[in-house]
Amino acid sequence: MDVDDSIIRLDPTDSFAHALGTYRTPISLLRWMDARQDGSPVESQAVASELGALLTFVTDRKVNVAATEITLRMQGSEFTEFMPAAINDTGLVGPIQVDVRKGVELTSRYLRSLSPDDAVAIGAAIDLHYAAVLLHDSDVNTASTLVVAGIETLVTRFGQAEPVWADYADGPRFDARFTELGLSDVQAEQLRLEILQGQHLRLQQRFVSYVLEGLKDKFWETKVEHFTPGLKMDPKGNSRFLGYTLADTKPIGNWVPQDRSLLKRRLAATYAARSRYVHAGSRSHNLSTALGPATGQNAHSDQGKVPLAFAGLRRVLRELIFVEMNKRAKDMPLPEVRLVRNPPPEAQRQSM
């Protein structure tokens, strides 16, 4: 794209980007006026993302703005490297440290043993978890909404709790109003029942109750890993990616408070953020919501008004999938199929 003499400027370059699963795309340098002298990186990221949305809408083409990447350039070099920040959940980029074969086969055996309806619900939650992981570093609000949707699929299939007034966050405010109006106990109770029948409230309260019941104390023994990328560069423009290195681990409590009363409020705020985003396009997640827990600032000072950050919310969904699967699955054998690089001679003869 080549745009000049406008409210933005787009300078074409001779470079191309090529990500896995995409076509090679040309790179243009996007410029805009930043009139504020004290603008934060969070605001710059938001502006860049919004300009990407505007350009995609105007051109009817996929325009990906590098809003969440870290730019690196050696002094004296004309070459710039773009590294994904992955600040929302850096644990997703680390080296694999589990037995892949054991995990795939055991999970497959469990899924195969489930009833059809249970398998559909758990499979949908796994798919939504995957979609959220693919999106989290470029659109954390959509990714968080997908995680909430994954939990909702589990609630719809496995959740039993009906909403109760004691769990309703705005209950005390309504109770005070009932008193001001001079309502009798019977009248107030009838209004409480009517309010609890509201579809949105029922969904939110079932969501909160289900997560609170599903997460056991052992969940808070989880450690969240933080990985940093390594890159070797020289002034000639040559670079070599060195992989990701474990930099730090922090308790999951930095993202998901173990205090049940605080967690209840944070979960209600999370569902409310989901609803505002789905119905009104209001965004609650940004770089600052991810940086707080990641830098060791757990969310005990916000009085439960802020939704759970993506890194914690995703781990909640993953834990609940395990919980439901372990409750209902049994170890059912898989078909006798093995894919090997160098099969023994007897296996080759059997396949002929």
mmCIF file of N, CA, C and O in Angstrom, residues 84-149:
data_model
loop_
_atom_site.group_PDB
_atom_site.id
_atom_site.type_symbol
_atom_site.label_atom_id
_atom_site.label_comp_id
_atom_site.label_asym_id
_atom_site.label_seq_id
_atom_site.Cartn_x
_atom_site.Cartn_y
_atom_site.Cartn_z
ATOM 1 N N PRO A 84 7.245 -11.673 18.073
ATOM 2 C CA PRO A 84 5.965 -11.610 18.785
ATOM 3 C C PRO A 84 6.176 -11.438 20.281
ATOM 4 O O PRO A 84 7.022 -12.106 20.884
ATOM 5 N N ALA A 85 5.434 -10.513 20.860
ATOM 6 C CA ALA A 85 5.584 -10.270 22.291
ATOM 7 C C ALA A 85 4.969 -11.397 23.117
ATOM 8 O O ALA A 85 5.498 -11.795 24.144
ATOM 9 N N ALA A 86 3.823 -11.920 22.660
ATOM 10 C CA ALA A 86 3.126 -13.023 23.353
ATOM 11 C C ALA A 86 2.979 -12.724 24.836
ATOM 12 O O ALA A 86 3.066 -13.600 25.672
ATOM 13 N N ILE A 87 2.755 -11.450 25.167
ATOM 14 C CA ILE A 87 2.721 -11.055 26.572
ATOM 15 C C ILE A 87 1.497 -11.592 27.288
ATOM 16 O O ILE A 87 1.486 -11.737 28.503
ATOM 17 N N ASN A 88 0.441 -11.917 26.555
ATOM 18 C CA ASN A 88 -0.787 -12.382 27.198
ATOM 19 C C ASN A 88 -0.616 -13.739 27.858
ATOM 20 O O ASN A 88 -1.258 -14.021 28.864
ATOM 21 N N ASP A 89 0.237 -14.585 27.283
ATOM 22 C CA ASP A 89 0.451 -15.919 27.855
ATOM 23 C C ASP A 89 1.734 -16.490 27.274
ATOM 24 O O ASP A 89 1.714 -17.300 26.341
ATOM 25 N N THR A 90 2.858 -16.082 27.824
ATOM 26 C CA THR A 90 4.139 -16.512 27.244
ATOM 27 C C THR A 90 4.397 -17.993 27.463
ATOM 28 O O THR A 90 5.249 -18.578 26.791
ATOM 29 N N GLY A 91 3.666 -18.622 28.382
ATOM 30 C CA GLY A 91 3.857 -20.051 28.576
ATOM 31 C C GLY A 91 3.507 -20.868 27.349
ATOM 32 O O GLY A 91 3.960 -22.007 27.201
ATOM 33 N N LEU A 92 2.701 -20.311 26.446
ATOM 34 C CA LEU A 92 2.285 -21.049 25.260
ATOM 35 C C LEU A 92 3.402 -21.236 24.249
ATOM 36 O O LEU A 92 3.269 -22.046 23.328
ATOM 37 N N VAL A 93 4.499 -20.478 24.360
ATOM 38 C CA VAL A 93 5.548 -20.538 23.341
ATOM 39 C C VAL A 93 6.765 -21.327 23.798
ATOM 40 O O VAL A 93 7.721 -21.478 23.041
ATOM 41 N N GLY A 94 6.751 -21.836 25.019
ATOM 42 C CA GLY A 94 7.920 -22.522 25.549
ATOM 43 C C GLY A 94 8.125 -23.899 24.946
ATOM 44 O O GLY A 94 7.234 -24.462 24.301
ATOM 45 N N PRO A 95 9.309 -24.468 25.146
ATOM 46 C CA PRO A 95 9.587 -25.832 24.668
ATOM 47 C C PRO A 95 8.619 -26.834 25.303
ATOM 48 O O PRO A 95 8.228 -26.686 26.466
ATOM 49 N N ILE A 96 8.239 -27.836 24.534
ATOM 50 C CA ILE A 96 7.310 -28.860 25.035
ATOM 51 C C ILE A 96 8.039 -29.747 26.036
ATOM 52 O O ILE A 96 9.129 -30.265 25.760
ATOM 53 N N GLN A 97 7.431 -29.919 27.208
ATOM 54 C CA GLN A 97 8.090 -30.657 28.284
ATOM 55 C C GLN A 97 7.270 -31.845 28.763
ATOM 56 O O GLN A 97 7.515 -32.359 29.843
ATOM 57 N N VAL A 98 6.293 -32.272 27.977
ATOM 58 C CA VAL A 98 5.483 -33.422 28.359
ATOM 59 C C VAL A 98 5.726 -34.551 27.371
ATOM 60 O O VAL A 98 6.266 -34.347 26.277
ATOM 61 N N ASP A 99 5.318 -35.751 27.771
ATOM 62 C CA ASP A 99 5.385 -36.912 26.887
ATOM 63 C C ASP A 99 4.220 -36.815 25.899
ATOM 64 O O ASP A 99 3.077 -37.116 26.245
ATOM 65 N N VAL A 100 4.500 -36.377 24.671
ATOM 66 C CA VAL A 100 3.439 -36.115 23.693
ATOM 67 C C VAL A 100 2.673 -37.393 23.367
ATOM 68 O O VAL A 100 1.437 -37.398 23.325
ATOM 69 N N ARG A 101 3.396 -38.473 23.134
ATOM 70 C CA ARG A 101 2.719 -39.731 22.779
ATOM 71 C C ARG A 101 1.775 -40.178 23.892
ATOM 72 O O ARG A 101 0.612 -40.524 23.641
ATOM 73 N N LYS A 102 2.259 -40.157 25.123
ATOM 74 C CA LYS A 102 1.429 -40.587 26.247
ATOM 75 C C LYS A 102 0.195 -39.692 26.377
ATOM 76 O O LYS A 102 -0.924 -40.181 26.570
ATOM 77 N N GLY A 103 0.381 -38.372 26.247
ATOM 78 C CA GLY A 103 -0.732 -37.452 26.391
ATOM 79 C C GLY A 103 -1.770 -37.616 25.304
ATOM 80 O O GLY A 103 -2.982 -37.626 25.578
ATOM 81 N N VAL A 104 -1.324 -37.750 24.053
ATOM 82 C CA VAL A 104 -2.255 -37.906 22.935
ATOM 83 C C VAL A 104 -3.033 -39.218 23.054
ATOM 84 O O VAL A 104 -4.257 -39.257 22.887
ATOM 85 N N GLU A 105 -2.341 -40.307 23.360
ATOM 86 C CA GLU A 105 -3.014 -41.607 23.414
ATOM 87 C C GLU A 105 -3.971 -41.693 24.599
ATOM 88 O O GLU A 105 -5.100 -42.185 24.457
ATOM 89 N N LEU A 106 -3.558 -41.184 25.765
ATOM 90 C CA LEU A 106 -4.432 -41.260 26.934
ATOM 91 C C LEU A 106 -5.677 -40.393 26.731
ATOM 92 O O LEU A 106 -6.812 -40.837 26.998
ATOM 93 N N THR A 107 -5.501 -39.165 26.233
ATOM 94 C CA THR A 107 -6.647 -38.297 26.000
ATOM 95 C C THR A 107 -7.574 -38.874 24.944
ATOM 96 O O THR A 107 -8.801 -38.810 25.072
ATOM 97 N N SER A 108 -7.003 -39.455 23.903
ATOM 98 C CA SER A 108 -7.820 -40.069 22.851
ATOM 99 C C SER A 108 -8.620 -41.248 23.391
ATOM 100 O O SER A 108 -9.793 -41.439 23.040
ATOM 101 N N ARG A 109 -7.996 -42.052 24.257
ATOM 102 C CA ARG A 109 -8.721 -43.186 24.847
ATOM 103 C C ARG A 109 -9.873 -42.687 25.715
ATOM 104 O O ARG A 109 -10.969 -43.249 25.699
ATOM 105 N N TYR A 110 -9.629 -41.638 26.476
ATOM 106 C CA TYR A 110 -10.679 -41.080 27.323
ATOM 107 C C TYR A 110 -11.824 -40.513 26.482
ATOM 108 O O TYR A 110 -12.999 -40.762 26.762
ATOM 109 N N LEU A 111 -11.487 -39.727 25.456
ATOM 110 C CA LEU A 111 -12.530 -39.129 24.618
ATOM 111 C C LEU A 111 -13.357 -40.208 23.927
ATOM 112 O O LEU A 111 -14.566 -40.071 23.766
ATOM 113 N N ARG A 112 -12.693 -41.280 23.524
ATOM 114 C CA ARG A 112 -13.395 -42.364 22.826
ATOM 115 C C ARG A 112 -14.400 -43.062 23.732
ATOM 116 O O ARG A 112 -15.405 -43.604 23.269
ATOM 117 N N SER A 113 -14.151 -43.032 25.041
ATOM 118 C CA SER A 113 -15.025 -43.748 25.977
ATOM 119 C C SER A 113 -16.231 -42.927 26.409
ATOM 120 O O SER A 113 -17.143 -43.461 27.044
ATOM 121 N N LEU A 114 -16.263 -41.645 26.095
ATOM 122 C CA LEU A 114 -17.348 -40.780 26.551
ATOM 123 C C LEU A 114 -18.644 -41.059 25.794
ATOM 124 O O LEU A 114 -18.630 -41.539 24.660
ATOM 125 N N SER A 115 -19.755 -40.729 26.422
ATOM 126 C CA SER A 115 -21.033 -40.787 25.720
ATOM 127 C C SER A 115 -21.017 -39.740 24.608
ATOM 128 O O SER A 115 -20.267 -38.755 24.683
ATOM 129 N N PRO A 116 -21.838 -39.910 23.560
ATOM 130 C CA PRO A 116 -21.815 -38.949 22.452
ATOM 131 C C PRO A 116 -22.028 -37.500 22.893
ATOM 132 O O PRO A 116 -21.321 -36.601 22.453
ATOM 133 N N ASP A 117 -22.987 -37.251 23.792
ATOM 134 C CA ASP A 117 -23.264 -35.880 24.216
ATOM 135 C C ASP A 117 -22.113 -35.306 25.034
ATOM 136 O O ASP A 117 -21.760 -34.125 24.896
ATOM 137 N N ASP A 118 -21.532 -36.116 25.904
ATOM 138 C CA ASP A 118 -20.384 -35.647 26.684
ATOM 139 C C ASP A 118 -19.195 -35.362 25.776
ATOM 140 O O ASP A 118 -18.470 -34.371 25.962
ATOM 141 N N ALA A 119 -18.992 -36.220 24.787
ATOM 142 C CA ALA A 119 -17.860 -36.038 23.865
ATOM 143 C C ALA A 119 -18.024 -34.764 23.046
ATOM 144 O O ALA A 119 -17.046 -34.051 22.793
ATOM 145 N N VAL A 120 -19.264 -34.466 22.628
ATOM 146 C CA VAL A 120 -19.505 -33.235 21.858
ATOM 147 C C VAL A 120 -19.173 -32.009 22.693
ATOM 148 O O VAL A 120 -18.511 -31.071 22.234
ATOM 149 N N ALA A 121 -19.614 -31.985 23.953
ATOM 150 C CA ALA A 121 -19.379 -30.820 24.812
ATOM 151 C C ALA A 121 -17.897 -30.636 25.110
ATOM 152 O O ALA A 121 -17.352 -29.533 24.979
ATOM 153 N N ILE A 122 -17.225 -31.711 25.492
ATOM 154 C CA ILE A 122 -15.802 -31.602 25.824
ATOM 155 C C ILE A 122 -14.985 -31.316 24.567
ATOM 156 O O ILE A 122 -14.038 -30.518 24.591
ATOM 157 N N GLY A 123 -15.360 -31.937 23.442
ATOM 158 C CA GLY A 123 -14.657 -31.656 22.189
ATOM 159 C C GLY A 123 -14.819 -30.210 21.765
ATOM 160 O O GLY A 123 -13.861 -29.570 21.298
ATOM 161 N N ALA A 124 -16.023 -29.645 21.942
ATOM 162 C CA ALA A 124 -16.239 -28.241 21.596
ATOM 163 C C ALA A 124 -15.406 -27.330 22.480
ATOM 164 O O ALA A 124 -14.845 -26.329 22.019
ATOM 165 N N ALA A 125 -15.298 -27.655 23.763
ATOM 166 C CA ALA A 125 -14.484 -26.851 24.673
ATOM 167 C C ALA A 125 -13.014 -26.899 24.278
ATOM 168 O O ALA A 125 -12.312 -25.884 24.333
ATOM 169 N N ILE A 126 -12.539 -28.067 23.856
ATOM 170 C CA ILE A 126 -11.145 -28.189 23.402
ATOM 171 C C ILE A 126 -10.931 -27.375 22.134
ATOM 172 O O ILE A 126 -9.889 -26.714 21.964
ATOM 173 N N ASP A 127 -11.902 -27.390 21.222
ATOM 174 C CA ASP A 127 -11.788 -26.598 19.988
ATOM 175 C C ASP A 127 -11.764 -25.100 20.290
ATOM 176 O O ASP A 127 -10.994 -24.341 19.687
ATOM 177 N N LEU A 128 -12.619 -24.655 21.203
ATOM 178 C CA LEU A 128 -12.651 -23.238 21.552
ATOM 179 C C LEU A 128 -11.364 -22.823 22.257
ATOM 180 O O LEU A 128 -10.875 -21.707 22.067
ATOM 181 N N HIS A 129 -10.820 -23.708 23.065
ATOM 182 C CA HIS A 129 -9.524 -23.441 23.699
ATOM 183 C C HIS A 129 -8.448 -23.254 22.634
ATOM 184 O O HIS A 129 -7.624 -22.324 22.714
ATOM 185 N N TYR A 130 -8.478 -24.080 21.609
ATOM 186 C CA TYR A 130 -7.495 -23.980 20.519
ATOM 187 C C TYR A 130 -7.652 -22.672 19.756
ATOM 188 O O TYR A 130 -6.667 -21.977 19.472
ATOM 189 N N ALA A 131 -8.886 -22.305 19.427
ATOM 190 C CA ALA A 131 -9.123 -21.061 18.705
ATOM 191 C C ALA A 131 -8.639 -19.858 19.520
ATOM 192 O O ALA A 131 -8.064 -18.910 18.976
ATOM 193 N N ALA A 132 -8.857 -19.896 20.834
ATOM 194 C CA ALA A 132 -8.402 -18.800 21.692
ATOM 195 C C ALA A 132 -6.889 -18.710 21.700
ATOM 196 O O ALA A 132 -6.318 -17.610 21.676
ATOM 197 N N VAL A 133 -6.216 -19.842 21.741
ATOM 198 C CA VAL A 133 -4.750 -19.853 21.736
ATOM 199 C C VAL A 133 -4.212 -19.255 20.436
ATOM 200 O O VAL A 133 -3.221 -18.512 20.436
ATOM 201 N N LEU A 134 -4.865 -19.552 19.309
ATOM 202 C CA LEU A 134 -4.414 -19.018 18.028
ATOM 203 C C LEU A 134 -4.587 -17.509 17.952
ATOM 204 O O LEU A 134 -3.856 -16.825 17.230
ATOM 205 N N LEU A 135 -5.536 -16.956 18.705
ATOM 206 C CA LEU A 135 -5.863 -15.538 18.596
ATOM 207 C C LEU A 135 -5.272 -14.662 19.696
ATOM 208 O O LEU A 135 -5.231 -13.445 19.556
ATOM 209 N N HIS A 136 -4.821 -15.257 20.781
ATOM 210 C CA HIS A 136 -4.557 -14.470 21.983
ATOM 211 C C HIS A 136 -3.515 -13.378 21.780
ATOM 212 O O HIS A 136 -3.600 -12.300 22.383
ATOM 213 N N ASP A 137 -2.514 -13.610 20.937
ATOM 214 C CA ASP A 137 -1.439 -12.626 20.798
ATOM 215 C C ASP A 137 -1.793 -11.508 19.827
ATOM 216 O O ASP A 137 -1.058 -10.521 19.731
ATOM 217 N N SER A 138 -2.917 -11.636 19.119
ATOM 218 C CA SER A 138 -3.319 -10.578 18.192
ATOM 219 C C SER A 138 -4.631 -9.915 18.598
ATOM 220 O O SER A 138 -4.857 -8.745 18.294
ATOM 221 N N ASP A 139 -5.514 -10.640 19.284
ATOM 222 C CA ASP A 139 -6.799 -10.067 19.700
ATOM 223 C C ASP A 139 -7.218 -10.725 21.002
ATOM 224 O O ASP A 139 -7.951 -11.715 21.020
ATOM 225 N N VAL A 140 -6.748 -10.181 22.111
ATOM 226 C CA VAL A 140 -6.960 -10.824 23.403
ATOM 227 C C VAL A 140 -8.421 -10.746 23.841
ATOM 228 O O VAL A 140 -8.901 -11.617 24.575
ATOM 229 N N ASN A 141 -9.177 -9.739 23.402
ATOM 230 C CA ASN A 141 -10.587 -9.655 23.784
ATOM 231 C C ASN A 141 -11.396 -10.783 23.159
ATOM 232 O O ASN A 141 -12.205 -11.428 23.826
ATOM 233 N N THR A 142 -11.171 -11.038 21.856
ATOM 234 C CA THR A 142 -11.854 -12.157 21.209
ATOM 235 C C THR A 142 -11.402 -13.481 21.791
ATOM 236 O O THR A 142 -12.209 -14.390 22.019
ATOM 237 N N ALA A 143 -10.105 -13.598 22.053
ATOM 238 C CA ALA A 143 -9.578 -14.836 22.624
ATOM 239 C C ALA A 143 -10.204 -15.117 23.992
ATOM 240 O O ALA A 143 -10.595 -16.253 24.289
ATOM 241 N N SER A 144 -10.309 -14.106 24.834
ATOM 242 C CA SER A 144 -10.914 -14.287 26.152
ATOM 243 C C SER A 144 -12.386 -14.660 26.029
ATOM 244 O O SER A 144 -12.899 -15.484 26.801
ATOM 245 N N THR A 145 -13.079 -14.065 25.060
ATOM 246 C CA THR A 145 -14.482 -14.401 24.838
ATOM 247 C C THR A 145 -14.636 -15.858 24.423
ATOM 248 O O THR A 145 -15.570 -16.550 24.847
ATOM 249 N N LEU A 146 -13.713 -16.348 23.609
ATOM 250 C CA LEU A 146 -13.753 -17.751 23.198
ATOM 251 C C LEU A 146 -13.506 -18.678 24.380
ATOM 252 O O LEU A 146 -14.107 -19.759 24.475
ATOM 253 N N VAL A 147 -12.631 -18.280 25.302
ATOM 254 C CA VAL A 147 -12.403 -19.097 26.495
ATOM 255 C C VAL A 147 -13.671 -19.165 27.338
ATOM 256 O O VAL A 147 -14.059 -20.236 27.816
ATOM 257 N N VAL A 148 -14.328 -18.013 27.528
ATOM 258 C CA VAL A 148 -15.591 -18.005 28.262
ATOM 259 C C VAL A 148 -16.613 -18.906 27.561
ATOM 260 O O VAL A 148 -17.343 -19.663 28.218
ATOM 261 N N ALA A 149 -16.653 -18.854 26.226
ATOM 262 C CA ALA A 149 -17.569 -19.720 25.479
ATOM 263 C C ALA A 149 -17.238 -21.190 25.716
ATOM 264 O O ALA A 149 -18.142 -22.038 25.805
#
